[in-house]
């Protein structure tokens, strides 16, 4: 019989999402069993889609795939920036700006500051540039469409808490 539904893999894309989920995010299959079972902690689900909505879903699927690939690109930019910060600080800040244009997460900031604490303390100008760059980027991201979907109060609280944390770490 002709099935009236298909299935789409959905995961919450963020800095914690496992690579297997990122590889599946947005993919559409005829059967839910077609997706591998993954042992992980991501918030993922397999969502049914009516065939008549398939055209729309394909467009959405394409955006989801790009978002997942973007997250992988972000991680690689960030890790490279993290490793070269004391050697090539200008290039590192450039890479961090590119990473932050995809997304910016406080735990990553904490990790970088922790890793290079001594170096950043002995380079106050650089530390200040980094602080200003991240404050701007963190504030900007809450204007993006995917963060605009959060309830207003939650969005403002998260933005405020994040900015305060960056200030605390690098101020
Ligand atoms: Zn996962």
PDB file of C-alpha atoms and ligand atoms in Angstrom:
ATOM      1  CA  UNK A   1       0.000   0.000   0.000  1.00  0.00           C
ATOM      2  CA  UNK A   2       1.119   3.542  -0.700  1.00  0.00           C
ATOM      3  CA  UNK A   3       2.163   5.112   2.568  1.00  0.00           C
ATOM      4  CA  UNK A   4       0.643   8.474   3.365  1.00  0.00           C
ATOM      5  CA  UNK A   5       3.395   9.575   5.687  1.00  0.00           C
ATOM      6  CA  UNK A   6       7.166   9.818   5.537  1.00  0.00           C
ATOM      7  CA  UNK A   7       9.566  10.501   8.397  1.00  0.00           C
ATOM      8  CA  UNK A   8      12.028  13.260   9.119  1.00  0.00           C
ATOM      9  CA  UNK A   9      14.885  13.204  11.592  1.00  0.00           C
ATOM     10  CA  UNK A  10      14.975  16.188  13.880  1.00  0.00           C
ATOM     11  CA  UNK A  11      17.549  17.106  16.515  1.00  0.00           C
ATOM     12  CA  UNK A  12      18.089  20.201  18.587  1.00  0.00           C
ATOM     13  CA  UNK A  13      21.231  21.656  16.970  1.00  0.00           C
ATOM     14  CA  UNK A  14      23.650  23.238  19.404  1.00  0.00           C
ATOM     15  CA  UNK A  15      27.222  22.870  20.664  1.00  0.00           C
ATOM     16  CA  UNK A  16      26.371  19.567  22.390  1.00  0.00           C
ATOM     17  CA  UNK A  17      24.624  17.793  19.520  1.00  0.00           C
ATOM     18  CA  UNK A  18      26.474  14.611  18.584  1.00  0.00           C
ATOM     19  CA  UNK A  19      27.922  14.293  15.085  1.00  0.00           C
ATOM     20  CA  UNK A  20      25.677  11.344  14.245  1.00  0.00           C
ATOM     21  CA  UNK A  21      22.607  13.459  14.897  1.00  0.00           C
ATOM     22  CA  UNK A  22      24.032  16.348  12.901  1.00  0.00           C
ATOM     23  CA  UNK A  23      24.556  13.947   9.995  1.00  0.00           C
ATOM     24  CA  UNK A  24      20.882  12.898  10.171  1.00  0.00           C
ATOM     25  CA  UNK A  25      19.217  16.221  10.982  1.00  0.00           C
ATOM     26  CA  UNK A  26      16.579  17.013   8.346  1.00  0.00           C
ATOM     27  CA  UNK A  27      16.868  13.737   6.416  1.00  0.00           C
ATOM     28  CA  UNK A  28      13.585  12.290   5.185  1.00  0.00           C
ATOM     29  CA  UNK A  29      12.989   8.516   4.969  1.00  0.00           C
ATOM     30  CA  UNK A  30      10.022   6.359   4.108  1.00  0.00           C
ATOM     31  CA  UNK A  31      10.208   4.322   7.301  1.00  0.00           C
ATOM     32  CA  UNK A  32      11.224   5.361  10.815  1.00  0.00           C
ATOM     33  CA  UNK A  33      13.343   2.190  11.078  1.00  0.00           C
ATOM     34  CA  UNK A  34      15.491   3.552   8.258  1.00  0.00           C
ATOM     35  CA  UNK A  35      17.203   5.828  10.770  1.00  0.00           C
ATOM     36  CA  UNK A  36      19.974   4.247  12.860  1.00  0.00           C
ATOM     37  CA  UNK A  37      19.435   3.913  16.572  1.00  0.00           C
ATOM     38  CA  UNK A  38      21.901   6.146  18.363  1.00  0.00           C
ATOM     39  CA  UNK A  39      22.963   5.998  21.959  1.00  0.00           C
ATOM     40  CA  UNK A  40      23.176   9.659  22.887  1.00  0.00           C
ATOM     41  CA  UNK A  41      21.761  12.437  25.018  1.00  0.00           C
ATOM     42  CA  UNK A  42      20.578  14.785  22.269  1.00  0.00           C
ATOM     43  CA  UNK A  43      16.968  15.881  22.135  1.00  0.00           C
ATOM     44  CA  UNK A  44      16.121  14.116  18.881  1.00  0.00           C
ATOM     45  CA  UNK A  45      12.976  12.724  17.358  1.00  0.00           C
ATOM     46  CA  UNK A  46      11.655  11.149  14.198  1.00  0.00           C
ATOM     47  CA  UNK A  47       8.682  13.174  13.049  1.00  0.00           C
ATOM     48  CA  UNK A  48       5.954  11.942  10.695  1.00  0.00           C
ATOM     49  CA  UNK A  49       5.207  14.152   7.688  1.00  0.00           C
ATOM     50  CA  UNK A  50       2.144  13.848   5.481  1.00  0.00           C
ATOM     51  CA  UNK A  51       3.068  13.148   1.890  1.00  0.00           C
ATOM     52  CA  UNK A  52       1.021  16.108   0.741  1.00  0.00           C
ATOM     53  CA  UNK A  53       3.327  18.316   2.819  1.00  0.00           C
ATOM     54  CA  UNK A  54       6.437  16.750   1.378  1.00  0.00           C
ATOM     55  CA  UNK A  55       7.328  19.591  -0.964  1.00  0.00           C
ATOM     56  CA  UNK A  56       7.368  22.064   1.923  1.00  0.00           C
ATOM     57  CA  UNK A  57       9.266  19.605   4.074  1.00  0.00           C
ATOM     58  CA  UNK A  58      11.973  19.177   1.457  1.00  0.00           C
ATOM     59  CA  UNK A  59      12.636  22.891   1.563  1.00  0.00           C
ATOM     60  CA  UNK A  60      12.729  22.750   5.355  1.00  0.00           C
ATOM     61  CA  UNK A  61      14.965  19.705   5.166  1.00  0.00           C
ATOM     62  CA  UNK A  62      17.440  21.638   3.041  1.00  0.00           C
ATOM     63  CA  UNK A  63      17.606  24.426   5.626  1.00  0.00           C
ATOM     64  CA  UNK A  64      18.039  21.900   8.428  1.00  0.00           C
ATOM     65  CA  UNK A  65      20.911  20.210   6.574  1.00  0.00           C
ATOM     66  CA  UNK A  66      22.626  23.571   6.132  1.00  0.00           C
ATOM     67  CA  UNK A  67      22.190  24.355   9.798  1.00  0.00           C
ATOM     68  CA  UNK A  68      23.744  21.025  10.820  1.00  0.00           C
ATOM     69  CA  UNK A  69      26.662  21.539   8.433  1.00  0.00           C
ATOM     70  CA  UNK A  70      27.052  25.068   9.760  1.00  0.00           C
ATOM     71  CA  UNK A  71      27.389  23.716  13.281  1.00  0.00           C
ATOM     72  CA  UNK A  72      30.175  21.369  12.174  1.00  0.00           C
ATOM     73  CA  UNK A  73      31.927  24.261  10.423  1.00  0.00           C
ATOM     74  CA  UNK A  74      31.508  26.405  13.541  1.00  0.00           C
ATOM     75  CA  UNK A  75      33.117  23.765  15.733  1.00  0.00           C
ATOM     76  CA  UNK A  76      36.079  23.403  13.435  1.00  0.00           C
ATOM     77  CA  UNK A  77      36.626  27.189  13.225  1.00  0.00           C
ATOM     78  CA  UNK A  78      36.368  27.478  16.991  1.00  0.00           C
ATOM     79  CA  UNK A  79      38.771  24.603  17.709  1.00  0.00           C
ATOM     80  CA  UNK A  80      41.323  26.012  15.293  1.00  0.00           C
ATOM     81  CA  UNK A  81      41.013  29.454  16.886  1.00  0.00           C
ATOM     82  CA  UNK A  82      41.419  27.890  20.314  1.00  0.00           C
ATOM     83  CA  UNK A  83      44.613  26.105  19.337  1.00  0.00           C
ATOM     84  CA  UNK A  84      46.347  29.077  17.659  1.00  0.00           C
ATOM     85  CA  UNK A  85      45.318  31.926  19.979  1.00  0.00           C
ATOM     86  CA  UNK A  86      48.728  32.479  21.636  1.00  0.00           C
ATOM     87  CA  UNK A  87      50.648  31.988  18.363  1.00  0.00           C
ATOM     88  CA  UNK A  88      48.460  33.868  15.864  1.00  0.00           C
ATOM     89  CA  UNK A  89      46.095  36.007  17.946  1.00  0.00           C
ATOM     90  CA  UNK A  90      44.829  38.120  15.038  1.00  0.00           C
ATOM     91  CA  UNK A  91      43.984  35.127  12.931  1.00  0.00           C
ATOM     92  CA  UNK A  92      42.450  33.445  15.951  1.00  0.00           C
ATOM     93  CA  UNK A  93      40.120  36.403  16.559  1.00  0.00           C
ATOM     94  CA  UNK A  94      39.189  36.380  12.888  1.00  0.00           C
ATOM     95  CA  UNK A  95      38.284  32.687  13.086  1.00  0.00           C
ATOM     96  CA  UNK A  96      36.346  33.302  16.286  1.00  0.00           C
ATOM     97  CA  UNK A  97      34.364  36.041  14.546  1.00  0.00           C
ATOM     98  CA  UNK A  98      33.510  33.654  11.711  1.00  0.00           C
ATOM     99  CA  UNK A  99      32.526  30.944  14.199  1.00  0.00           C
ATOM    100  CA  UNK A 100      30.360  33.434  16.107  1.00  0.00           C
ATOM    101  CA  UNK A 101      28.584  34.441  12.899  1.00  0.00           C
ATOM    102  CA  UNK A 102      27.252  30.856  12.850  1.00  0.00           C
ATOM    103  CA  UNK A 103      26.563  30.708  16.589  1.00  0.00           C
ATOM    104  CA  UNK A 104      28.189  31.468  19.917  1.00  0.00           C
ATOM    105  CA  UNK A 105      27.871  29.443  23.118  1.00  0.00           C
ATOM    106  CA  UNK A 106      28.928  30.440  26.612  1.00  0.00           C
ATOM    107  CA  UNK A 107      30.479  27.027  27.511  1.00  0.00           C
ATOM    108  CA  UNK A 108      32.830  27.387  24.512  1.00  0.00           C
ATOM    109  CA  UNK A 109      33.810  30.864  25.683  1.00  0.00           C
ATOM    110  CA  UNK A 110      34.444  29.522  29.186  1.00  0.00           C
ATOM    111  CA  UNK A 111      36.612  26.736  27.777  1.00  0.00           C
ATOM    112  CA  UNK A 112      38.720  29.106  25.679  1.00  0.00           C
ATOM    113  CA  UNK A 113      39.230  31.573  28.517  1.00  0.00           C
ATOM    114  CA  UNK A 114      40.125  28.736  30.885  1.00  0.00           C
ATOM    115  CA  UNK A 115      42.602  27.242  28.405  1.00  0.00           C
ATOM    116  CA  UNK A 116      44.361  30.548  27.755  1.00  0.00           C
ATOM    117  CA  UNK A 117      43.797  32.299  31.057  1.00  0.00           C
ATOM    118  CA  UNK A 118      47.447  33.181  31.660  1.00  0.00           C
ATOM    119  CA  UNK A 119      48.010  34.352  28.104  1.00  0.00           C
ATOM    120  CA  UNK A 120      44.878  36.541  28.125  1.00  0.00           C
ATOM    121  CA  UNK A 121      45.821  38.090  31.462  1.00  0.00           C
ATOM    122  CA  UNK A 122      49.231  39.051  30.149  1.00  0.00           C
ATOM    123  CA  UNK A 123      47.679  40.514  26.953  1.00  0.00           C
ATOM    124  CA  UNK A 124      45.032  42.952  28.198  1.00  0.00           C
ATOM    125  CA  UNK A 125      44.522  44.622  24.797  1.00  0.00           C
ATOM    126  CA  UNK A 126      43.751  41.343  23.130  1.00  0.00           C
ATOM    127  CA  UNK A 127      41.571  40.299  26.029  1.00  0.00           C
ATOM    128  CA  UNK A 128      39.633  43.523  25.639  1.00  0.00           C
ATOM    129  CA  UNK A 129      39.194  43.046  21.881  1.00  0.00           C
ATOM    130  CA  UNK A 130      37.955  39.535  22.467  1.00  0.00           C
ATOM    131  CA  UNK A 131      35.531  40.708  25.130  1.00  0.00           C
ATOM    132  CA  UNK A 132      34.069  43.407  22.867  1.00  0.00           C
ATOM    133  CA  UNK A 133      33.881  41.037  19.881  1.00  0.00           C
ATOM    134  CA  UNK A 134      32.018  38.400  21.885  1.00  0.00           C
ATOM    135  CA  UNK A 135      29.697  40.861  23.635  1.00  0.00           C
ATOM    136  CA  UNK A 136      28.591  42.171  20.251  1.00  0.00           C
ATOM    137  CA  UNK A 137      28.247  38.725  18.707  1.00  0.00           C
ATOM    138  CA  UNK A 138      26.335  37.342  21.676  1.00  0.00           C
ATOM    139  CA  UNK A 139      23.932  40.250  21.645  1.00  0.00           C
ATOM    140  CA  UNK A 140      23.485  39.979  17.851  1.00  0.00           C
ATOM    141  CA  UNK A 141      22.573  36.321  17.920  1.00  0.00           C
ATOM    142  CA  UNK A 142      19.398  36.907  19.879  1.00  0.00           C
ATOM    143  CA  UNK A 143      18.126  38.960  16.973  1.00  0.00           C
ATOM    144  CA  UNK A 144      18.438  35.969  14.631  1.00  0.00           C
ATOM    145  CA  UNK A 145      15.264  34.303  13.482  1.00  0.00           C
ATOM    146  CA  UNK A 146      15.849  31.036  15.326  1.00  0.00           C
ATOM    147  CA  UNK A 147      16.326  32.889  18.609  1.00  0.00           C
ATOM    148  CA  UNK A 148      13.481  35.268  17.887  1.00  0.00           C
ATOM    149  CA  UNK A 149      11.202  32.248  18.189  1.00  0.00           C
ATOM    150  CA  UNK A 150      11.984  31.979  21.908  1.00  0.00           C
ATOM    151  CA  UNK A 151       9.520  33.657  24.237  1.00  0.00           C
ATOM    152  CA  UNK A 152      10.573  37.275  24.707  1.00  0.00           C
ATOM    153  CA  UNK A 153      11.244  37.033  28.459  1.00  0.00           C
ATOM    154  CA  UNK A 154      13.369  33.908  28.091  1.00  0.00           C
ATOM    155  CA  UNK A 155      15.326  35.467  25.243  1.00  0.00           C
ATOM    156  CA  UNK A 156      16.103  38.617  27.209  1.00  0.00           C
ATOM    157  CA  UNK A 157      17.100  36.601  30.279  1.00  0.00           C
ATOM    158  CA  UNK A 158      19.435  34.373  28.291  1.00  0.00           C
ATOM    159  CA  UNK A 159      20.988  37.316  26.507  1.00  0.00           C
ATOM    160  CA  UNK A 160      21.498  39.223  29.738  1.00  0.00           C
ATOM    161  CA  UNK A 161      22.962  36.217  31.576  1.00  0.00           C
ATOM    162  CA  UNK A 162      25.346  35.484  28.680  1.00  0.00           C
ATOM    163  CA  UNK A 163      26.562  39.071  28.409  1.00  0.00           C
ATOM    164  CA  UNK A 164      27.143  39.177  32.168  1.00  0.00           C
ATOM    165  CA  UNK A 165      29.156  35.945  31.976  1.00  0.00           C
ATOM    166  CA  UNK A 166      31.366  37.265  29.156  1.00  0.00           C
ATOM    167  CA  UNK A 167      31.915  40.442  31.146  1.00  0.00           C
ATOM    168  CA  UNK A 168      32.790  38.382  34.231  1.00  0.00           C
ATOM    169  CA  UNK A 169      35.236  36.167  32.331  1.00  0.00           C
ATOM    170  CA  UNK A 170      37.003  38.913  30.387  1.00  0.00           C
ATOM    171  CA  UNK A 171      36.154  42.185  32.114  1.00  0.00           C
TER     172      UNK A 171
HETATM  173 ZN1  LIG B   1      22.798  12.747  19.040  1.00  0.00          ZN
END
